[in-house]
Amino acid sequence: MTTQSDATSRSRAHASADVEATLNRLRRARGQLAGVIGMIEQGRNCKDVVTQLAAVSKALDRAGFTIVATGLRDCLDQPDAATGGTPPMTVDELEKLFLSLA
């Protein structure tokens, strides 16, 4: 039988893994962005710059979606604990947040 404590521990471990993966993705995007800046400073051709910039954009989008998805999962798994004492987000607020990434 699974207890609330077991579910909470698994949820925290999953959230921790998501946070670490998101941080790694953001660090890679930061490095890619530095590379794009360097390419522009070096006068590299447009196609190469845009290709790398698209990769940075995709990495940032994926990080944003992961952050929103993790937040949604936390809210569904533990609605009281996920908000840290603040009022939970409404469905409209969550939708607006998610669509802000589009």
PDB file of C-alpha atoms in Angstrom:
ATOM      1  CA  MET A   1       0.000   0.000   0.000  1.00  0.00           C
ATOM      2  CA  THR A   2       1.360   3.430  -0.980  1.00  0.00           C
ATOM      3  CA  THR A   3       1.240   6.099   1.687  1.00  0.00           C
ATOM      4  CA  GLN A   4       0.959   9.851   1.226  1.00  0.00           C
ATOM      5  CA  SER A   5       4.551  10.100   2.471  1.00  0.00           C
ATOM      6  CA  ASP A   6       5.772   7.697  -0.245  1.00  0.00           C
ATOM      7  CA  ALA A   7       3.937   9.645  -2.933  1.00  0.00           C
ATOM      8  CA  THR A   8       5.359  12.910  -1.627  1.00  0.00           C
ATOM      9  CA  SER A   9       8.908  11.521  -1.654  1.00  0.00           C
ATOM     10  CA  ARG A  10       8.545  10.257  -5.231  1.00  0.00           C
ATOM     11  CA  SER A  11       7.033  13.574  -6.311  1.00  0.00           C
ATOM     12  CA  ARG A  12       9.918  15.513  -4.766  1.00  0.00           C
ATOM     13  CA  ALA A  13      12.504  13.224  -6.352  1.00  0.00           C
ATOM     14  CA  HIS A  14      10.807  13.601  -9.735  1.00  0.00           C
ATOM     15  CA  ALA A  15      10.612  17.389  -9.323  1.00  0.00           C
ATOM     16  CA  SER A  16      14.273  17.498  -8.308  1.00  0.00           C
ATOM     17  CA  ALA A  17      15.253  15.572 -11.448  1.00  0.00           C
ATOM     18  CA  ASP A  18      13.113  17.916 -13.562  1.00  0.00           C
ATOM     19  CA  VAL A  19      14.744  20.963 -11.982  1.00  0.00           C
ATOM     20  CA  GLU A  20      18.236  19.610 -12.607  1.00  0.00           C
ATOM     21  CA  ALA A  21      17.404  18.735 -16.223  1.00  0.00           C
ATOM     22  CA  THR A  22      15.920  22.195 -16.758  1.00  0.00           C
ATOM     23  CA  LEU A  23      18.958  23.889 -15.243  1.00  0.00           C
ATOM     24  CA  ASN A  24      21.241  21.841 -17.501  1.00  0.00           C
ATOM     25  CA  ARG A  25      19.157  22.801 -20.539  1.00  0.00           C
ATOM     26  CA  LEU A  26      19.333  26.484 -19.566  1.00  0.00           C
ATOM     27  CA  ARG A  27      23.098  26.279 -19.047  1.00  0.00           C
ATOM     28  CA  ARG A  28      23.515  24.750 -22.505  1.00  0.00           C
ATOM     29  CA  ALA A  29      21.300  27.491 -23.963  1.00  0.00           C
ATOM     30  CA  ARG A  30      23.440  30.115 -22.231  1.00  0.00           C
ATOM     31  CA  GLY A  31      26.532  28.599 -23.850  1.00  0.00           C
ATOM     32  CA  GLN A  32      24.813  28.451 -27.231  1.00  0.00           C
ATOM     33  CA  LEU A  33      23.757  32.084 -26.902  1.00  0.00           C
ATOM     34  CA  ALA A  34      27.332  33.101 -26.087  1.00  0.00           C
ATOM     35  CA  GLY A  35      28.348  31.234 -29.231  1.00  0.00           C
ATOM     36  CA  VAL A  36      25.753  33.121 -31.299  1.00  0.00           C
ATOM     37  CA  ILE A  37      27.026  36.425 -29.966  1.00  0.00           C
ATOM     38  CA  GLY A  38      30.560  35.394 -30.869  1.00  0.00           C
ATOM     39  CA  MET A  39      29.455  34.375 -34.347  1.00  0.00           C
ATOM     40  CA  ILE A  40      27.856  37.778 -34.917  1.00  0.00           C
ATOM     41  CA  GLU A  41      30.953  39.559 -33.603  1.00  0.00           C
ATOM     42  CA  GLN A  42      33.093  37.488 -35.998  1.00  0.00           C
ATOM     43  CA  GLY A  43      30.855  38.352 -38.930  1.00  0.00           C
ATOM     44  CA  ARG A  44      29.794  34.757 -39.601  1.00  0.00           C
ATOM     45  CA  ASN A  45      27.234  34.190 -42.319  1.00  0.00           C
ATOM     46  CA  CYS A  46      23.548  34.679 -41.684  1.00  0.00           C
ATOM     47  CA  LYS A  47      22.544  31.034 -42.190  1.00  0.00           C
ATOM     48  CA  ASP A  48      24.945  29.767 -39.504  1.00  0.00           C
ATOM     49  CA  VAL A  49      23.898  32.469 -37.039  1.00  0.00           C
ATOM     50  CA  VAL A  50      20.180  31.869 -37.560  1.00  0.00           C
ATOM     51  CA  THR A  51      20.618  28.091 -37.270  1.00  0.00           C
ATOM     52  CA  GLN A  52      22.342  28.462 -33.908  1.00  0.00           C
ATOM     53  CA  LEU A  53      19.861  31.089 -32.746  1.00  0.00           C
ATOM     54  CA  ALA A  54      17.002  28.697 -33.568  1.00  0.00           C
ATOM     55  CA  ALA A  55      18.696  26.046 -31.407  1.00  0.00           C
ATOM     56  CA  VAL A  56      18.910  28.507 -28.503  1.00  0.00           C
ATOM     57  CA  SER A  57      15.259  29.435 -28.949  1.00  0.00           C
ATOM     58  CA  LYS A  58      14.173  25.794 -28.970  1.00  0.00           C
ATOM     59  CA  ALA A  59      16.203  25.041 -25.833  1.00  0.00           C
ATOM     60  CA  LEU A  60      14.599  27.982 -24.009  1.00  0.00           C
ATOM     61  CA  ASP A  61      11.125  26.931 -25.145  1.00  0.00           C
ATOM     62  CA  ARG A  62      11.697  23.373 -23.914  1.00  0.00           C
ATOM     63  CA  ALA A  63      12.946  24.680 -20.559  1.00  0.00           C
ATOM     64  CA  GLY A  64       9.875  26.896 -20.209  1.00  0.00           C
ATOM     65  CA  PHE A  65       7.500  24.072 -21.070  1.00  0.00           C
ATOM     66  CA  THR A  66       9.264  21.782 -18.602  1.00  0.00           C
ATOM     67  CA  ILE A  67       8.947  24.383 -15.851  1.00  0.00           C
ATOM     68  CA  VAL A  68       5.226  24.841 -16.540  1.00  0.00           C
ATOM     69  CA  ALA A  69       4.627  21.073 -16.783  1.00  0.00           C
ATOM     70  CA  THR A  70       6.457  20.453 -13.511  1.00  0.00           C
ATOM     71  CA  GLY A  71       4.409  23.161 -11.828  1.00  0.00           C
ATOM     72  CA  LEU A  72       1.183  21.700 -13.146  1.00  0.00           C
ATOM     73  CA  ARG A  73       2.161  18.229 -11.982  1.00  0.00           C
ATOM     74  CA  ASP A  74       3.021  19.578  -8.525  1.00  0.00           C
ATOM     75  CA  CYS A  75      -0.294  21.396  -8.325  1.00  0.00           C
ATOM     76  CA  LEU A  76      -2.184  18.246  -9.280  1.00  0.00           C
ATOM     77  CA  ASP A  77      -0.199  15.896  -7.032  1.00  0.00           C
ATOM     78  CA  GLN A  78      -0.140  18.123  -3.959  1.00  0.00           C
ATOM     79  CA  PRO A  79      -2.329  21.199  -4.408  1.00  0.00           C
ATOM     80  CA  ASP A  80      -1.763  22.519  -0.875  1.00  0.00           C
ATOM     81  CA  ALA A  81       1.995  21.896  -0.684  1.00  0.00           C
ATOM     82  CA  ALA A  82       2.784  23.135  -4.201  1.00  0.00           C
ATOM     83  CA  THR A  83       1.599  26.687  -3.534  1.00  0.00           C
ATOM     84  CA  GLY A  84       3.791  27.303  -0.479  1.00  0.00           C
ATOM     85  CA  GLY A  85       1.022  29.142   1.333  1.00  0.00           C
ATOM     86  CA  THR A  86       0.033  31.338  -1.616  1.00  0.00           C
ATOM     87  CA  PRO A  87      -3.346  30.903  -3.272  1.00  0.00           C
ATOM     88  CA  PRO A  88      -3.244  28.240  -6.015  1.00  0.00           C
ATOM     89  CA  MET A  89      -3.352  29.448  -9.616  1.00  0.00           C
ATOM     90  CA  THR A  90      -6.665  29.325 -11.381  1.00  0.00           C
ATOM     91  CA  VAL A  91      -7.116  27.379 -14.608  1.00  0.00           C
ATOM     92  CA  ASP A  92      -7.207  30.692 -16.491  1.00  0.00           C
ATOM     93  CA  GLU A  93      -3.919  31.798 -14.891  1.00  0.00           C
ATOM     94  CA  LEU A  94      -2.267  28.480 -15.742  1.00  0.00           C
ATOM     95  CA  GLU A  95      -3.513  28.708 -19.316  1.00  0.00           C
ATOM     96  CA  LYS A  96      -2.215  32.278 -19.654  1.00  0.00           C
ATOM     97  CA  LEU A  97       1.175  31.225 -18.271  1.00  0.00           C
ATOM     98  CA  PHE A  98       1.388  28.279 -20.645  1.00  0.00           C
ATOM     99  CA  LEU A  99       0.344  30.372 -23.668  1.00  0.00           C
ATOM    100  CA  SER A 100       2.927  33.029 -22.825  1.00  0.00           C
ATOM    101  CA  LEU A 101       5.508  30.517 -24.094  1.00  0.00           C
ATOM    102  CA  ALA A 102       3.837  30.251 -27.506  1.00  0.00           C
TER     103      ALA A 102
END
